[in-house]
Coordinates of C-alpha atoms and ligand atoms in Angstrom, one line a residue:
X1 CA 14.0 18.3 24.9
X2 CA 10.3 18.2 26.0
X3 CA 7.8 17.1 23.3
X4 CA 4.7 19.2 23.0
X5 CA 2.0 16.6 23.5
X6 CA -1.3 17.4 21.9
X7 CA -4.0 14.8 21.8
X8 CA -4.2 12.9 18.6
X9 CA -7.9 13.6 18.3
X10 CA -7.0 17.3 18.0
X11 CA -4.4 16.7 15.4
X12 CA -6.8 14.6 13.4
X13 CA -9.4 17.3 13.4
X14 CA -7.0 20.1 12.4
X15 CA -6.9 20.5 8.7
X16 CA -6.8 23.7 6.6
X17 CA -9.7 24.1 4.1
X18 CA -8.8 23.1 0.6
X19 CA -9.9 25.1 -2.5
X20 CA -10.0 24.1 -6.1
X21 CA -7.9 26.4 -8.3
X22 CA -9.7 28.4 -11.0
X23 CA -7.6 27.3 -13.9
X24 CA -7.3 23.5 -14.2
X25 CA -4.3 21.7 -15.8
X26 CA -4.3 18.1 -16.8
X27 CA -1.7 16.1 -14.9
X28 CA 1.3 15.1 -17.0
X29 CA 3.0 12.8 -14.5
X30 CA 5.8 15.4 -14.0
X31 CA 4.7 17.0 -10.7
X32 CA 7.5 18.5 -8.6
X33 CA 7.6 20.0 -5.2
X34 CA 9.2 23.3 -4.1
X35 CA 12.6 21.4 -3.8
X36 CA 12.2 19.8 -7.2
X37 CA 11.3 16.4 -5.8
X38 CA 8.8 14.3 -7.9
X39 CA 5.8 12.4 -6.5
X40 CA 6.6 8.7 -7.1
X41 CA 5.4 6.9 -4.0
X42 CA 2.1 6.8 -2.2
X43 CA 1.6 5.1 1.2
X44 CA -2.0 4.5 2.1
X45 CA -3.0 3.7 5.7
X46 CA -6.1 1.5 5.6
X47 CA -6.8 1.3 9.3
X48 CA -5.6 3.0 12.5
X49 CA -6.1 -0.2 14.5
X50 CA -3.6 -2.8 15.4
X51 CA -3.5 -6.1 17.3
X52 CA 0.1 -5.4 18.5
X53 CA 1.1 -2.7 21.0
X54 CA 4.8 -2.2 19.9
X55 CA 6.4 -0.1 22.6
X56 CA 7.9 2.3 20.1
X57 CA 4.7 2.8 18.1
X58 CA 1.4 2.1 20.1
X59 CA 2.5 1.9 23.7
X60 CA -0.3 0.4 25.9
X61 CA -0.3 3.4 28.2
X62 CA -1.6 5.6 25.4
X63 CA -3.4 3.0 23.2
X64 CA -5.5 1.5 26.0
X65 CA -9.0 0.2 26.1
X66 CA -10.4 3.7 26.2
X67 CA -8.5 4.9 23.2
X68 CA -10.8 6.4 20.5
X69 CA -10.2 4.8 17.1
X70 CA -11.8 6.2 14.0
X71 CA -15.4 5.2 13.5
X72 CA -16.0 3.1 10.3
X73 CA -17.8 6.0 8.5
X74 CA -14.6 8.1 8.8
X75 CA -12.5 5.6 6.9
X76 CA -12.1 6.0 3.2
X77 CA -14.0 3.4 1.4
X78 CA -12.2 1.1 -1.1
X79 CA -13.8 3.1 -4.0
X80 CA -12.6 6.4 -2.5
X81 CA -9.1 5.0 -2.0
X82 CA -8.9 3.8 -5.5
X83 CA -10.2 7.1 -6.9
X84 CA -7.6 9.1 -5.0
X85 CA -4.9 6.5 -5.9
X86 CA -5.7 6.8 -9.6
X87 CA -5.3 10.6 -9.4
X88 CA -1.9 10.2 -7.7
X89 CA -0.9 7.8 -10.4
X90 CA -1.7 10.4 -13.0
X91 CA 0.7 12.7 -11.2
X92 CA 3.5 10.1 -11.6
X93 CA 3.1 7.7 -8.7
X94 CA 4.5 4.2 -9.5
X95 CA 4.5 2.6 -6.2
X96 CA 1.7 2.1 -3.6
X97 CA 2.3 0.7 -0.2
X98 CA -0.6 -0.3 2.0
X99 CA 0.0 0.2 5.7
X100 CA -1.6 1.1 9.0
X101 CA -2.1 0.3 11.9
X102 CA -2.1 -3.3 10.8
X103 CA -3.4 -3.4 7.3
X104 CA -4.4 -7.0 7.3
X105 CA -7.0 -6.1 10.0
X106 CA -9.0 -4.2 7.4
X107 CA -11.9 -6.4 6.3
X108 CA -11.8 -7.7 2.6
X109 CA -8.5 -5.9 1.9
X110 CA -8.0 -8.3 -1.0
X111 CA -10.9 -6.4 -2.8
X112 CA -9.0 -3.1 -2.5
X113 CA -5.8 -4.8 -3.8
X114 CA -7.8 -6.1 -6.8
X115 CA -9.0 -2.6 -7.5
X116 CA -5.6 -1.0 -7.2
X117 CA -3.9 -3.7 -9.2
X118 CA -5.9 -2.6 -12.2
X119 CA -4.3 0.9 -12.2
X120 CA -1.5 1.6 -14.7
X121 CA 1.3 4.1 -14.4
X122 CA 1.6 7.0 -16.8
X123 CA 3.8 4.8 -19.1
X124 CA 1.2 2.0 -19.0
X125 CA 3.0 -0.3 -16.5
X126 CA 1.4 -2.1 -13.6
X127 CA 2.1 -0.5 -10.2
X128 CA 4.5 -1.8 -7.7
X129 CA 1.9 -2.7 -5.1
X130 CA 3.2 -3.6 -1.7
X131 CA 2.1 -3.9 1.9
X132 CA 3.8 -3.6 5.3
X133 CA 2.5 -6.0 8.0
X134 CA 3.4 -7.2 11.4
X135 CA 3.0 -10.7 9.9
X136 CA 0.4 -12.0 12.5
X137 CA -2.2 -12.8 9.8
X138 CA 0.1 -13.4 6.9
X139 CA 0.4 -17.2 7.0
X140 CA -3.4 -17.4 6.4
X141 CA -3.6 -14.5 3.9
X142 CA -0.5 -14.6 1.8
X143 CA -2.0 -16.6 -1.1
X144 CA -5.2 -14.5 -1.3
X145 CA -3.1 -11.3 -1.3
X146 CA -1.0 -12.6 -4.1
X147 CA -4.0 -13.8 -6.1
X148 CA -5.6 -10.3 -5.6
X149 CA -2.5 -8.7 -7.3
X150 CA -0.2 -7.7 -4.5
X151 CA 3.4 -7.6 -5.7
X152 CA 5.5 -7.9 -2.5
X153 CA 5.3 -7.7 1.3
X154 CA 7.4 -6.2 4.0
X155 CA 7.2 -7.9 7.4
X156 CA 8.2 -6.3 10.6
X157 CA 10.1 -8.5 13.1
X158 CA 12.2 -6.9 15.8
X159 CA 13.8 -10.0 17.4
X160 CA 14.2 -13.8 17.1
X161 CA 14.2 -14.3 20.8
X162 CA 10.6 -14.9 21.8
X163 CA 10.9 -13.2 25.2
X164 CA 12.3 -10.0 23.6
X165 CA 9.8 -10.0 20.7
X166 CA 7.0 -10.4 23.2
X167 CA 8.3 -7.5 25.3
X168 CA 8.4 -5.4 22.1
X169 CA 5.0 -6.3 20.7
X170 CA 3.5 -6.3 24.2
X171 CA 0.7 -8.7 23.4
X172 CA 2.5 -12.0 23.9
X173 CA 2.8 -12.8 20.2
X174 CA 5.5 -15.3 19.3
X175 CA 8.2 -15.1 16.7
X176 CA 7.3 -18.5 15.1
X177 CA 4.0 -17.3 13.8
X178 CA 5.7 -14.3 12.1
X179 CA 8.3 -16.6 10.6
X180 CA 5.5 -18.8 9.3
X181 CA 4.0 -15.7 7.7
X182 CA 7.3 -14.8 6.0
X183 CA 7.6 -18.4 4.7
X184 CA 4.0 -18.4 3.4
X185 CA 4.6 -15.0 1.6
X186 CA 7.7 -16.3 0.0
X187 CA 6.0 -19.5 -1.1
X188 CA 3.0 -17.5 -2.5
X189 CA 5.4 -15.5 -4.7
X190 CA 5.4 -12.2 -2.7
X191 CA 9.2 -12.3 -2.3
X192 CA 11.8 -11.3 -1.9
X193 CA 10.2 -10.5 1.5
X194 CA 11.8 -7.5 3.2
X195 CA 12.0 -8.0 7.0
X196 CA 12.0 -4.7 9.0
X197 CA 13.8 -4.6 12.4
X198 CA 13.5 -1.4 14.4
X199 CA 16.6 -1.3 16.6
X200 CA 16.1 0.3 20.0
X201 CA 19.2 0.5 22.2
X202 CA 19.0 -1.7 25.3
X203 CA 15.8 -3.3 24.2
X204 CA 16.7 -5.4 21.1
X205 CA 20.1 -4.3 19.8
X206 CA 21.7 -7.6 21.0
X207 CA 19.4 -9.3 18.5
X208 CA 21.2 -7.7 15.5
X209 CA 23.7 -10.5 15.2
X210 CA 21.2 -13.4 15.7
X211 CA 18.8 -11.8 13.2
X212 CA 21.6 -11.3 10.6
X213 CA 22.8 -14.9 11.0
X214 CA 19.3 -16.3 10.7
X215 CA 18.5 -14.4 7.5
X216 CA 21.9 -14.9 5.9
X217 CA 21.6 -17.4 3.0
X218 CA 17.8 -17.0 2.9
X219 CA 16.0 -15.2 0.1
X220 CA 14.6 -12.4 2.4
X221 CA 16.2 -8.9 2.8
X222 CA 16.7 -8.0 6.4
X223 CA 16.5 -4.2 7.0
X224 CA 17.6 -2.4 10.1
X225 CA 15.6 0.7 10.9
X226 CA 16.9 3.5 13.2
X227 CA 14.4 4.1 16.0
X228 CA 12.6 7.4 15.0
X229 CA 11.0 10.2 16.9
X230 CA 7.7 9.8 15.1
X231 CA 4.5 10.8 17.0
X232 CA 4.5 12.1 20.6
X233 CA 3.7 8.9 22.5
X234 CA 6.8 6.8 22.4
X235 CA 9.0 9.0 24.5
X236 CA 11.9 9.0 22.0
X237 CA 15.4 9.8 23.1
X238 CA 18.4 10.2 20.9
X239 CA 20.5 7.8 23.0
X240 CA 18.1 5.0 22.2
X241 CA 19.1 5.2 18.5
X242 CA 21.8 2.9 17.2
X243 CA 23.3 4.5 14.1
X244 CA 23.3 2.2 11.0
X245 CA 27.1 2.7 10.8
X246 CA 27.4 1.0 14.1
X247 CA 25.1 -1.9 13.1
X248 CA 27.2 -2.4 10.0
X249 CA 30.3 -2.4 12.2
X250 CA 28.8 -4.9 14.6
X251 CA 27.9 -7.3 11.8
X252 CA 31.4 -7.1 10.3
X253 CA 33.0 -7.6 13.8
X254 CA 30.9 -10.7 14.2
X255 CA 32.7 -12.3 11.2
X256 CA 30.2 -11.4 8.5
X257 CA 31.9 -9.0 6.1
X258 CA 29.6 -6.7 4.1
X259 CA 29.9 -4.9 0.7
X260 CA 28.0 -1.7 -0.1
X261 CA 25.7 -1.9 -3.2
X262 CA 24.3 0.9 -5.4
X263 CA 20.7 2.1 -4.9
X264 CA 18.0 0.5 -7.1
X265 CA 16.5 3.9 -7.8
X266 CA 16.7 7.5 -6.7
X267 CA 14.8 8.1 -3.5
X268 CA 15.2 4.5 -2.1
X269 CA 14.9 4.7 1.7
X270 CA 17.2 1.8 2.5
X271 CA 21.0 1.8 1.8
X272 CA 21.7 -1.6 0.3
X273 CA 24.6 -3.9 1.4
X274 CA 25.3 -7.6 0.7
X275 CA 27.2 -10.3 2.5
X276 CA 30.7 -10.4 0.9
X277 CA 30.4 -14.2 0.4
X278 CA 27.3 -13.7 -1.7
X279 CA 24.8 -15.0 0.8
X280 CA 22.2 -12.3 0.7
X281 CA 21.3 -8.6 0.8
X282 CA 20.7 -6.3 3.8
X283 CA 19.2 -2.8 4.1
X284 CA 19.8 0.0 6.5
X285 CA 17.2 2.8 7.0
X286 CA 19.0 5.6 8.7
X287 CA 16.3 8.1 9.1
X288 CA 18.1 9.7 12.0
X289 CA 21.8 9.7 11.2
X290 CA 21.8 9.7 7.3
X291 CA 18.7 11.6 6.2
X292 CA 17.3 11.1 2.8
X293 CA 14.9 14.1 2.6
X294 CA 16.7 15.5 -0.5
X295 CA 15.1 12.9 -2.7
X296 CA 12.0 12.0 -0.7
X297 CA 9.2 11.4 -3.2
X298 CA 6.7 9.9 -0.8
X299 CA 3.2 11.1 0.0
X300 CA 1.0 9.6 2.7
X301 CA -2.8 9.2 2.8
X302 CA -4.2 8.7 6.3
X303 CA -7.0 6.2 7.1
X304 CA -9.6 9.1 7.0
X305 CA -8.2 10.6 3.8
X306 CA -5.8 13.3 4.8
X307 CA -2.8 13.8 2.7
X308 CA 0.5 14.2 4.6
X309 CA 3.6 15.4 2.7
X310 CA 6.0 14.2 5.4
X311 CA 6.0 11.4 8.0
X312 CA 6.6 14.2 10.6
X313 CA 4.0 16.6 9.3
X314 CA 1.9 18.3 12.0
X315 CA -1.2 18.5 9.8
X316 CA -2.8 16.8 6.8
X317 CA -4.9 18.1 3.9
X318 CA -8.4 16.8 4.0
X319 CA -8.9 15.1 0.6
X320 CA -11.9 13.2 1.9
X321 CA -13.8 16.5 2.3
X322 CA -13.3 17.0 -1.4
X323 CA -14.4 13.5 -2.3
X324 CA -17.5 13.7 -0.2
X325 CA -18.3 17.4 -1.0
X326 CA -21.8 18.0 -2.3
X327 CA -20.3 19.9 -5.2
X328 CA -19.0 16.6 -6.6
X329 CA -15.6 17.7 -7.7
X330 CA -14.1 16.0 -10.8
X331 CA -10.9 14.0 -10.8
X332 CA -9.3 16.9 -12.6
X333 CA -10.3 19.3 -9.9
X334 CA -8.9 17.0 -7.1
X335 CA -5.8 16.5 -9.2
X336 CA -5.2 20.2 -9.2
X337 CA -5.7 20.5 -5.5
X338 CA -3.0 17.8 -5.1
X339 CA -0.7 19.6 -7.5
X340 CA -1.1 22.8 -5.5
X341 CA -0.2 21.0 -2.2
X342 CA 2.7 19.1 -3.7
X343 CA 4.1 22.2 -5.5
X344 CA 4.3 24.0 -2.1
X345 CA 5.9 21.2 -0.3
X346 CA 9.2 22.1 1.5
X347 CA 9.3 19.3 4.1
X348 CA 12.7 18.0 5.2
X349 CA 12.1 17.2 8.8
X350 CA 14.9 14.7 9.2
X351 CA 17.5 17.0 7.7
X352 CA 16.4 19.8 10.0
X353 CA 16.6 17.5 12.9
X354 CA 20.1 16.4 12.1
X355 CA 21.1 20.1 11.7
X356 CA 19.5 20.6 15.1
X357 CA 17.3 23.4 13.9
X358 CA 13.8 24.3 15.2
X359 CA 12.1 21.9 12.9
X360 CA 12.6 19.4 15.7
X361 CA 10.0 21.3 17.9
X362 CA 7.0 20.7 15.8
X363 CA 3.8 18.8 16.8
X364 CA 3.7 15.4 15.2
X365 CA 1.2 12.8 14.1
X366 CA 1.4 9.1 15.3
X367 CA 2.9 6.5 13.0
X368 CA 0.0 4.1 13.6
X369 CA -2.4 6.8 12.2
X370 CA -0.4 7.9 9.2
X371 CA 1.3 4.6 8.4
X372 CA 5.1 3.8 8.2
Ligands
SAM1 N1 1.6 -2.7 11.4 C1 2.5 -2.8 10.3 C2 3.9 -3.2 10.7 O1 4.2 -3.1 11.9 O2 4.6 -3.6 9.8 C3 2.5 -1.6 9.4 C4 2.5 -0.3 10.1 S1 4.0 0.1 11.0 C5 3.6 1.7 11.6 C6 5.2 0.4 9.7 C7 6.6 0.3 10.1 O3 6.9 1.3 10.9 C8 7.0 -1.0 10.8 O4 8.1 -1.6 10.2 C9 7.4 -0.5 12.2 O5 8.4 -1.3 12.7 C10 7.9 0.9 11.8 N2 7.9 1.8 13.0 C11 6.9 2.1 13.8 N3 7.3 3.0 14.8 C12 8.6 3.3 14.5 C13 9.6 4.1 15.1 N4 9.3 4.9 16.2 N5 10.8 4.2 14.6 C14 11.1 3.4 13.5 N6 10.2 2.7 12.8 C15 9.0 2.6 13.4
SF4_2 FE1 1.1 -2.2 15.2 FE2 2.9 -2.0 13.3 FE3 2.8 -0.1 15.2 FE4 3.6 -2.5 15.9 S1 4.6 -1.1 14.4 S2 2.1 -1.3 17.0 S3 2.5 -3.8 14.5 S4 1.3 -0.5 13.7
SF4_3 FE1 10.6 12.5 3.6 FE2 9.8 13.9 5.7 FE3 11.1 11.6 6.0 FE4 12.4 13.8 5.1 S1 11.5 13.5 7.1 S2 12.5 11.7 4.3 S3 10.7 14.7 3.9 S4 9.1 11.8 5.1

């Protein structure tokens, strides 16, 4: 199938105008979409920049020296992010994940974390406040992130073999520095650290067993992610996806029996397994072969303040325009715009993809812009 490639700059510009409903209703934390899915999880992209060029995410041919990143004034400020986040929390969000690009590249991120850490869920509890990082700056920042109020981190690591890892990050970054970041995060109390490995057939699938052996018996949770058809620049092909069922089989065949575990909560992205001998937990994120749209409760806020109701959405809703509007909309007004958007949500891209229906044809936004 040929992807329709439209420049990211065009996708970023396109956004239907939002209007505030006439009758305003106070959020009660019970917001549901058109398929009865609640809004529990908000992912916030804090930068579209990254110091890696992972071949499946920001390939060098597209993200080269001429690539136009967002100018600083387009980015939501920390105050704007916190304001939007507090409105989402009033709608029932309990978990916020900071992402990017590489979130640790955003200057003074700890200040934002301090601000978000003060928010309370509708039942008065602290938020689950997490961050996904490539780990490159984690060794030096883990303690300050923890001190600012971060709860946990997820670190991406696609191989243990330095040559393969360098081929994947495409900026000559070594495995050891990421491992040091993981150790620093665990020592700072940001554990259990989840380690995300995107598996791309022929590129790093022979690292599945070394990675499993390495993390077995350690406190971290290794999670295998099926390579996804996000964005339009990674040239995704179905035969480059290794289904999670095969990953489980390969691990068992290598003499490490696994036992399936129950989900921690409804809407959890990773299927949980553990080593049968009790030496640790593993996760499998099967976005291609075992879709989880039916209880997807995630919203995404892009770096410039657009709300995306699906990772594969072709357009976002421009909340920044409301925040910066000269009419100075109240939190209640913005909350009602968000309710309207969420109540109309019918996204289930992965399910449609697996049913091979036309949903597969739509134009998509890049992962580095919207966040993972
Ligand atoms: N830069 C940070 C990082 O790499 O962890 C955060 C942003 S990154 C977009 C978030 C997650 O998305 C990472 O774990 C990354 O491996 C994953 N990811 C990116 N492109 C992907 C793809 N095409 N398929 C599956 N996962 C992908
Ligand atoms: Fe950067 Fe993360 Fe994308 Fe890799 S996966 S290019 S580290 S944003
Ligand atoms: Fe959620 Fe969209 Fe992913 Fe389905 S495809 S799980 S709706 S983000």
